[in-house]
Coordinates of C-alpha atoms in Angstrom, one line a residue:
M87 CA 0.0 0.0 -0.1
D88 CA 1.4 3.2 -1.1
A89 CA 1.5 6.5 1.3
E90 CA -1.0 9.3 0.5
L91 CA 0.5 12.6 -1.2
S92 CA -0.3 15.9 0.4
Q93 CA -1.4 18.9 -1.4
I94 CA 2.5 20.2 -1.6
D95 CA 3.5 16.9 -3.3
I96 CA 0.5 17.2 -5.9
A97 CA 1.3 20.8 -6.4
L98 CA 5.1 19.5 -7.2
L99 CA 3.6 16.9 -9.6
D100 CA 1.5 19.6 -11.2
F101 CA 4.4 21.6 -11.7
L102 CA 6.4 19.3 -13.3
E103 CA 3.6 18.6 -15.6
N104 CA 3.1 22.0 -16.5
K105 CA 6.4 23.7 -16.6
Y106 CA 8.5 20.5 -17.8
N107 CA 6.0 18.9 -19.7
V108 CA 6.4 15.7 -17.6
K109 CA 3.3 13.7 -18.4
K110 CA 1.3 11.5 -16.1
E111 CA 1.9 8.7 -18.3
S112 CA 5.5 9.1 -18.5
L113 CA 8.1 7.0 -16.6
L114 CA 9.5 10.1 -14.9
Y115 CA 6.0 11.0 -13.4
T116 CA 5.8 7.6 -12.0
Y117 CA 9.2 7.8 -10.5
A118 CA 8.6 11.3 -9.2
K119 CA 5.4 10.1 -7.8
T120 CA 6.9 7.2 -6.0
L121 CA 10.1 9.2 -4.7
L122 CA 7.3 11.6 -2.8
Q123 CA 5.6 8.5 -1.5
R124 CA 8.7 7.0 0.0
L125 CA 9.8 10.4 1.7
W126 CA 6.8 10.1 3.6
Q127 CA 8.0 6.7 4.7
G128 CA 11.5 8.2 5.8
S129 CA 13.3 7.2 2.6
I130 CA 15.3 10.2 0.9
C131 CA 15.4 8.9 -2.4
I132 CA 14.6 6.0 -4.3
P133 CA 17.0 3.7 -6.7
V134 CA 16.3 3.9 -10.6
N135 CA 18.0 1.5 -12.8
E136 CA 16.5 2.7 -16.2
K137 CA 17.3 5.7 -18.1
I138 CA 16.3 8.7 -17.0
E139 CA 14.5 11.0 -19.6
D140 CA 15.9 14.6 -20.0
S141 CA 13.1 16.7 -20.0
G142 CA 14.7 19.8 -18.1
A143 CA 13.1 18.7 -14.9
V144 CA 16.2 16.2 -13.7
G145 CA 19.3 17.1 -12.8
F146 CA 22.2 15.1 -13.5
F147 CA 25.0 15.3 -10.6
V148 CA 28.7 14.5 -11.5
K149 CA 30.1 12.5 -8.5
G150 CA 33.0 14.4 -7.2
S151 CA 31.6 17.7 -8.3
D152 CA 30.7 20.7 -6.0
T153 CA 28.0 21.9 -8.5
I154 CA 24.5 21.0 -7.9
P155 CA 21.7 21.5 -10.9
A156 CA 19.0 23.7 -9.8
T157 CA 16.3 21.6 -10.7
P158 CA 13.3 20.0 -9.1
L159 CA 14.9 16.7 -9.2
I160 CA 18.2 15.1 -9.0
Y161 CA 19.6 12.1 -10.3
D162 CA 23.4 11.0 -9.4
G163 CA 23.7 7.9 -11.7
E164 CA 22.0 5.6 -8.8
N165 CA 19.3 7.3 -6.9
L166 CA 16.5 10.1 -7.8
Y167 CA 16.0 12.8 -5.2
I168 CA 13.9 15.9 -4.5
Q169 CA 16.7 18.5 -4.7
R170 CA 16.5 19.8 -1.5
Y171 CA 17.2 16.4 0.2
F172 CA 20.0 16.0 -2.1
V173 CA 21.4 19.2 -1.0
Y174 CA 21.1 18.4 2.7
Q175 CA 22.8 14.7 2.0
H176 CA 25.4 16.4 -0.2
M177 CA 26.3 18.8 2.8
I178 CA 26.6 16.0 5.3
L179 CA 29.1 14.0 3.1
K180 CA 31.2 17.0 2.1
K181 CA 31.8 18.0 5.7
M182 CA 32.2 14.3 7.1
G183 CA 34.4 13.7 4.7
L184 CA 36.8 17.0 5.4
L185 CA 36.3 15.9 9.2
Q186 CA 37.8 12.4 8.6
K187 CA 40.5 14.0 6.5
N188 CA 41.7 16.4 9.2
H189 CA 41.2 13.5 11.9
N190 CA 38.7 15.5 13.3
L191 CA 35.6 13.0 13.4
N192 CA 34.4 10.8 16.1
I193 CA 31.6 8.6 16.3
I194 CA 30.7 6.6 19.2
T195 CA 27.8 4.1 19.3
G196 CA 26.5 1.3 21.7
G197 CA 23.7 0.4 23.7
P198 CA 22.0 2.1 26.8
G199 CA 24.1 1.7 29.7
T200 CA 27.5 1.0 27.7
G201 CA 29.0 4.1 29.0
K202 CA 29.0 6.1 25.7
T203 CA 28.5 9.6 27.7
T204 CA 30.5 8.6 30.8
S205 CA 33.7 7.5 28.5
L206 CA 33.4 10.7 26.7
G207 CA 33.5 12.8 30.0
E208 CA 36.6 10.8 30.7
T209 CA 38.0 11.9 27.3
L210 CA 37.0 15.5 27.8
A211 CA 38.7 15.6 31.6
A212 CA 42.0 14.4 29.9
K213 CA 41.7 17.0 27.3
L214 CA 40.9 20.0 29.6
K215 CA 43.8 18.7 31.9
D216 CA 46.2 19.3 29.0
N217 CA 44.2 22.7 27.9
P218 CA 42.0 24.4 30.5
D219 CA 41.3 26.7 27.8
L220 CA 39.5 24.6 25.6
K221 CA 36.1 25.7 24.1
I222 CA 33.6 23.0 24.6
L223 CA 29.9 22.5 23.3
L224 CA 27.4 20.0 24.4
A225 CA 24.2 19.6 22.6
A226 CA 21.3 17.0 22.1
P227 CA 18.2 16.9 20.0
T228 CA 15.6 17.7 22.8
G229 CA 15.5 19.2 26.2
K230 CA 15.1 15.8 27.9
A231 CA 18.2 14.4 26.0
A232 CA 20.0 17.4 27.1
F233 CA 19.2 17.3 30.5
R234 CA 20.4 13.7 30.8
M235 CA 23.6 14.9 29.0
N236 CA 23.9 17.6 31.7
E237 CA 23.1 14.6 34.8
T238 CA 25.8 12.5 33.2
L239 CA 28.4 15.1 32.7
K240 CA 27.5 17.3 35.8
K241 CA 31.2 17.4 37.1
F242 CA 32.0 19.7 34.5
N243 CA 30.4 22.8 36.1
N244 CA 31.3 25.3 33.4
L245 CA 29.5 23.1 30.6
E246 CA 26.0 23.1 29.9
A247 CA 24.2 20.9 27.3
K248 CA 21.9 22.5 25.0
T249 CA 19.4 21.5 22.5
I250 CA 20.8 21.7 19.0
H251 CA 18.1 24.4 18.4
R252 CA 19.3 26.6 20.9
L253 CA 23.2 25.6 20.0
L254 CA 22.6 26.8 16.6
G255 CA 20.6 30.0 17.5
T256 CA 17.0 30.2 16.2
I257 CA 15.8 33.0 14.1
H258 CA 12.2 33.8 14.7
L259 CA 10.0 32.5 11.7
S260 CA 12.8 31.0 10.1
A261 CA 13.8 27.6 9.5
N262 CA 17.4 28.7 9.2
F263 CA 20.1 29.3 12.0
R264 CA 22.4 32.0 13.1
H265 CA 25.0 29.4 13.0
T266 CA 26.4 28.2 9.4
N267 CA 29.5 27.9 7.5
A268 CA 29.9 31.7 7.4
N269 CA 29.2 31.8 11.1
P270 CA 30.8 28.7 12.7
L271 CA 30.2 27.5 16.2
D272 CA 33.0 29.0 18.4
A273 CA 34.3 25.3 19.8
N274 CA 37.5 23.3 19.7
I275 CA 35.2 20.2 20.7
I276 CA 31.9 19.7 19.8
V277 CA 29.6 16.9 21.0
I278 CA 26.3 15.8 20.0
D279 CA 24.1 13.1 22.1
E280 CA 21.5 10.8 20.9
C281 CA 22.3 11.4 17.2
S282 CA 19.8 8.5 16.0
M283 CA 16.8 11.2 16.8
V284 CA 18.8 14.0 14.4
D285 CA 16.8 14.3 11.0
L286 CA 18.6 15.0 7.5
P287 CA 17.9 18.5 7.4
M288 CA 19.0 19.1 10.9
M289 CA 22.3 17.1 10.6
A290 CA 22.9 19.0 7.5
K291 CA 22.6 22.5 9.4
L292 CA 24.5 21.3 12.3
L293 CA 27.5 20.1 10.3
D294 CA 27.5 23.2 8.4
A295 CA 28.1 25.1 11.7
V296 CA 30.7 22.8 12.6
P297 CA 34.4 24.6 12.1
D298 CA 36.2 23.5 9.2
I299 CA 39.5 23.0 11.0
N300 CA 40.7 23.1 14.8
C301 CA 37.5 21.4 16.1
H302 CA 36.7 17.8 16.9
L303 CA 33.0 16.8 16.4
Y304 CA 31.8 13.8 18.5
L305 CA 28.6 11.9 17.4
L306 CA 27.1 9.4 20.0
G307 CA 24.2 7.3 20.0
D308 CA 22.5 4.0 19.4
K309 CA 22.4 3.1 16.0
N310 CA 19.7 0.3 16.8
Q311 CA 17.2 2.6 18.3
L312 CA 14.3 4.4 16.2
A313 CA 15.4 6.5 13.4
S314 CA 14.3 10.2 13.3
V315 CA 10.4 11.1 12.9
E316 CA 11.1 13.0 9.7
A317 CA 12.9 11.5 6.4
G318 CA 16.5 9.7 6.9
S319 CA 18.0 7.5 9.4
V320 CA 21.1 9.4 9.0
F321 CA 23.1 8.4 12.3
A322 CA 22.7 4.6 11.0
D323 CA 24.0 5.6 7.7
I324 CA 27.1 7.4 9.0
C325 CA 27.8 4.5 11.2
R326 CA 27.6 2.1 8.4
K327 CA 29.8 4.3 6.1
F328 CA 32.5 4.6 8.8
E329 CA 32.1 1.3 10.8
N330 CA 35.6 0.2 9.1
D331 CA 37.4 2.8 10.2
D332 CA 38.9 2.6 13.6
T333 CA 40.1 6.0 13.9
V334 CA 36.7 7.3 13.6
Y335 CA 34.4 4.9 14.7
K336 CA 34.0 3.2 18.0
K337 CA 31.3 1.0 19.2
R338 CA 31.0 0.3 22.5
N339 CA 29.7 -3.3 23.5
V340 CA 30.0 -4.2 27.3
N341 CA 26.8 -3.0 29.4
F342 CA 27.2 -1.7 32.9
R343 CA 23.6 -2.3 33.6
T344 CA 23.6 -6.1 33.5
Q345 CA 24.3 -6.8 37.3
D346 CA 21.1 -4.6 37.8
S347 CA 19.0 -5.6 35.0
P348 CA 20.5 -8.6 32.9
G349 CA 16.8 -9.4 31.9
I350 CA 16.7 -6.0 29.7
I351 CA 20.0 -6.4 28.1
E352 CA 19.4 -10.2 27.1
L353 CA 15.9 -9.2 25.8
S354 CA 17.4 -6.3 24.1
D355 CA 19.9 -8.6 22.1
Q356 CA 17.2 -11.2 21.5
I357 CA 15.3 -8.7 19.5
L358 CA 17.9 -7.1 17.3
N359 CA 19.0 -10.7 16.8
N360 CA 15.1 -12.0 16.0
T361 CA 16.1 -15.1 18.5
I362 CA 13.4 -14.2 20.7
E363 CA 11.0 -17.2 22.3
D364 CA 10.0 -15.8 25.5
F365 CA 9.1 -12.3 26.6
N366 CA 9.6 -13.1 30.1
N367 CA 12.6 -13.3 32.3
K368 CA 14.3 -11.8 35.5
N369 CA 13.5 -8.1 34.5
V370 CA 10.9 -8.1 31.8
K371 CA 7.0 -9.6 32.4
H372 CA 4.7 -10.1 29.7
S373 CA 1.1 -10.1 29.5
E374 CA -1.6 -10.2 26.8
H375 CA -4.1 -7.9 28.9
F376 CA -3.9 -5.0 31.6
S377 CA -6.0 -3.1 33.5
F378 CA -6.1 0.5 34.1
E379 CA -6.2 0.0 37.8
E380 CA -3.0 -1.6 37.5
L381 CA -1.7 1.2 35.4
F382 CA -2.8 3.8 37.9
D383 CA -1.5 2.5 40.9
C384 CA 2.2 2.6 39.5
Y385 CA 1.8 5.9 39.4
N386 CA 1.2 6.1 43.2
G387 CA 4.3 8.1 44.0
L388 CA 3.9 10.8 41.3
L389 CA 0.1 11.6 42.7
K390 CA 1.0 11.5 46.3
A391 CA 4.1 13.9 45.6
V392 CA 4.4 16.5 48.8
D393 CA 5.6 19.6 46.4
E394 CA 6.4 20.0 42.6
K395 CA 10.2 19.2 42.9
D396 CA 9.1 15.7 44.6
A397 CA 6.7 15.3 41.6
L398 CA 9.1 16.1 39.2
N399 CA 11.6 13.6 40.6
K400 CA 8.9 10.9 40.7
L401 CA 8.9 11.1 36.8
K402 CA 11.8 9.0 36.5
V403 CA 10.3 6.3 38.4
F404 CA 7.8 4.9 35.8
Q405 CA 6.3 5.6 32.7
I406 CA 3.6 3.8 30.2
L407 CA 5.2 3.8 26.5
C408 CA 2.8 3.5 23.7
A409 CA 3.5 2.3 20.3
I410 CA 0.4 4.3 18.8
K411 CA -2.0 7.0 19.7
K412 CA -5.3 5.6 18.9
G413 CA -7.1 2.6 20.3
R414 CA -7.5 1.0 23.7
N415 CA -3.7 0.7 23.9
G416 CA -3.0 4.2 22.8
T417 CA -2.0 7.0 24.7
E418 CA -5.2 9.1 23.9
N419 CA -7.4 6.4 25.6
I420 CA -5.0 5.7 28.5
N421 CA -4.2 9.3 29.2
R422 CA -8.0 9.9 29.2
E423 CA -8.7 7.0 31.6
L424 CA -5.9 7.9 33.9
S425 CA -6.4 11.4 34.1
Y426 CA -10.0 10.7 35.2
R427 CA -8.8 8.7 38.0
A428 CA -6.7 11.1 39.2
G429 CA -9.5 13.7 39.1
K430 CA -11.6 11.4 41.3
A431 CA -8.4 10.7 43.5
Q432 CA -7.6 14.7 43.7
A433 CA -4.3 13.9 43.1
K434 CA -2.3 17.5 43.4
F435 CA 0.2 16.7 40.4
T436 CA -0.2 14.9 37.3
P437 CA 2.1 14.7 34.2
I438 CA 2.2 16.8 31.0
I439 CA 4.2 16.6 27.9
I440 CA 5.0 19.5 25.7
T441 CA 4.1 19.3 22.1
E442 CA 5.5 22.2 20.3
N443 CA 8.5 24.2 20.7
N444 CA 8.5 27.5 22.3
Y445 CA 11.8 29.1 21.9
E446 CA 11.0 32.5 24.4
Q447 CA 10.0 30.1 27.1
N448 CA 12.7 27.6 26.4
L449 CA 10.3 24.8 26.2
F450 CA 10.4 22.1 23.5
N451 CA 8.4 19.4 21.7
G452 CA 9.1 16.3 24.2
D453 CA 10.0 18.3 27.4
V454 CA 7.7 16.5 30.4
G455 CA 6.8 18.3 33.5
V456 CA 3.9 18.2 36.1
K457 CA 0.9 20.4 36.5
D458 CA -1.2 21.4 39.2
D459 CA -4.6 23.3 38.9
D460 CA -3.1 26.6 37.8
K461 CA 0.7 26.0 37.4
A462 CA 3.1 24.0 35.3
Y463 CA 6.6 22.9 36.5
F464 CA 9.5 21.5 34.7
L465 CA 13.1 21.0 35.6
N466 CA 16.0 22.7 34.4
G467 CA 19.1 21.1 35.9
T468 CA 18.2 21.2 39.6
E469 CA 16.3 24.5 39.1
V470 CA 12.6 24.0 39.0
K471 CA 10.8 26.3 36.1
I472 CA 7.2 27.4 36.8
F473 CA 4.5 28.6 34.2
P474 CA 0.9 29.6 34.5
L475 CA -0.9 27.0 32.5
L476 CA -2.4 29.4 30.5
T477 CA 0.8 30.6 28.9
L478 CA 1.9 27.1 28.1
P479 CA 2.7 26.2 24.4
G480 CA 0.7 22.8 23.0
H481 CA 0.9 20.2 25.7
D482 CA -1.0 16.8 26.3
D483 CA -1.5 14.7 29.8
A484 CA 1.7 12.1 29.8
F485 CA 0.7 9.3 31.9
A486 CA 1.3 7.5 28.7
I487 CA 3.3 9.0 25.9
T488 CA 4.6 7.5 22.4
I489 CA 7.6 5.5 22.4
H490 CA 9.0 8.0 19.7
K491 CA 8.6 10.7 22.6
S492 CA 10.5 8.8 25.1
Q493 CA 14.1 8.6 23.1
G494 CA 16.7 10.2 25.1
S495 CA 14.8 9.3 28.4
E496 CA 15.1 6.5 30.9
Y497 CA 12.9 5.3 33.9
D498 CA 13.4 2.8 36.7
R499 CA 10.2 0.9 35.3
V500 CA 8.5 1.0 32.0
A501 CA 5.0 -0.4 30.7
V502 CA 5.3 -0.9 27.0
M503 CA 2.0 -0.8 25.4
Y504 CA 1.6 -2.8 22.2
P505 CA -1.7 -2.8 20.0
D506 CA -3.9 -5.9 19.2
T507 CA -3.7 -5.6 15.5
E508 CA -0.9 -4.7 13.1
Q509 CA -0.6 -0.8 12.6
E510 CA 0.4 1.0 9.2
D511 CA 1.3 4.7 8.7
D512 CA 1.2 6.0 5.2
G513 CA 1.4 2.5 4.0
Q514 CA 4.2 1.2 6.1
T515 CA 3.8 -1.1 9.0
I516 CA 5.2 0.7 12.1
L517 CA 5.7 -2.3 14.6
T518 CA 9.2 -2.8 14.0
R519 CA 12.2 -4.4 15.8
E520 CA 13.8 -0.8 16.4
L521 CA 10.4 0.5 18.0
L522 CA 10.3 -2.3 20.4
Y523 CA 14.1 -2.4 21.2
T524 CA 13.8 1.5 21.8
A525 CA 10.7 0.8 24.3
I526 CA 12.3 -1.6 26.5
T527 CA 15.6 -0.1 26.6
R528 CA 14.3 2.9 28.3
A529 CA 14.1 0.8 31.5
R530 CA 16.5 0.5 33.8
K531 CA 15.4 -1.7 36.3
E532 CA 11.8 -3.6 35.3
C533 CA 9.8 -3.7 32.1
I534 CA 6.4 -4.8 31.8
I535 CA 5.0 -5.5 27.8
Y536 CA 1.3 -5.6 27.4
G537 CA 0.3 -6.9 23.8
N538 CA -0.4 -10.0 21.9
R539 CA 2.6 -11.9 21.5
D540 CA 2.4 -12.9 17.9
I541 CA 2.1 -9.3 17.1
L542 CA 5.5 -8.5 19.2
L543 CA 7.2 -11.7 17.6
N544 CA 6.3 -10.3 14.0
S545 CA 7.7 -6.7 15.2
C546 CA 10.9 -8.4 16.1
K547 CA 11.2 -9.7 12.2
R548 CA 10.6 -6.1 10.6
E549 CA 13.6 -4.0 10.1
I550 CA 13.4 -0.1 9.4
Y551 CA 14.3 0.6 5.8
R552 CA 15.1 4.1 4.6
A553 CA 16.8 4.5 1.4
S554 CA 19.7 7.1 1.1
G555 CA 23.1 8.0 -0.9
I556 CA 24.9 8.1 2.5
K557 CA 27.3 5.3 2.2

């Protein structure tokens, strides 16, 4: 089943037909339509093995060149692209090649608990000892991920991890940033955590702002996690490209959590290798059915918090993670039911999640906090930020959040909610091994999986595929 086209996609196809005389019955029109559909499914290009007709709509890129044709479509001899996405990919490949040549590129990947950020902290400490004047910048894709980065590297009191948006400097009502190749970041070392969450356009703009010389870039992440919501699986592609260069690529395999939660590590490995037989072990429990009362009881500590700081700390204890938003096992239904129960219980604090960025308030999509009757509270390091509820940007209840929204976070206990039927989004099955792997590895101590066993097993057999030319 193909993804539906948006009005913008349809307008582009009409533009190709009217401006370049690309007829609906032509092979190029079919390719262009397929490309737009695949973009919605996460791919940034489609492979084309047949001869592309020269209608003026397609620019033919010569490999090794810096000249990108000013045409709606680009063909590089292997793949067909929308021009904008080809430009982003070209920016990434060019800057990475330069950083590699200058021995300034460092990629560190590994599962949760393998000490990616901690080991980097040791590297930074050694470099600062040799040169205390080093300029170091830290960033992550979301506020939550930046907060966790700060917690891990808290011994560096003068360093603060920011969101990538804040690092690059947002421009009001613009998709561009203040820092670019013409105005690069002022740093000797730049560290980006949770890189699997970074999409193609953001990675291109980030790399564009990295100085060409005298600056080491460290990219950290778990290449097996879910890719970004937008097009591309950039970090996984970058890892594949450099995995045989041990001067650039480091994979951390030893898990330091195995003593506390060996079952979670064991199950995550089985999911990645599709060797799972039983979802139950020392730290993981599986059930086909759940009760709202049972889920509500898991939030007992938060609901009885004595003040906002106590409530915010309780957010780390338990979280419900859903594969989907709709249906009985989705975020909307679970949040509605648990919010109703919290109201009846006269709970002082309930969890909320921000759903849109507000740069003036320094609140970002995915930030989680708590609210009472008229105020909302969020942690900024150890400081509690307070906002009147009426001034908040878009937000939802957060007893249950999607697995995508949970990336960059960890909790003592997690309940994973899988639907009872297979699910598709834009014609593509969304229940994949990356989704399940990401969900269970959010748990530090215990994970409960609710869902049909056959659907869970089928999920482990599916791997996300997103076509790109980063190789």
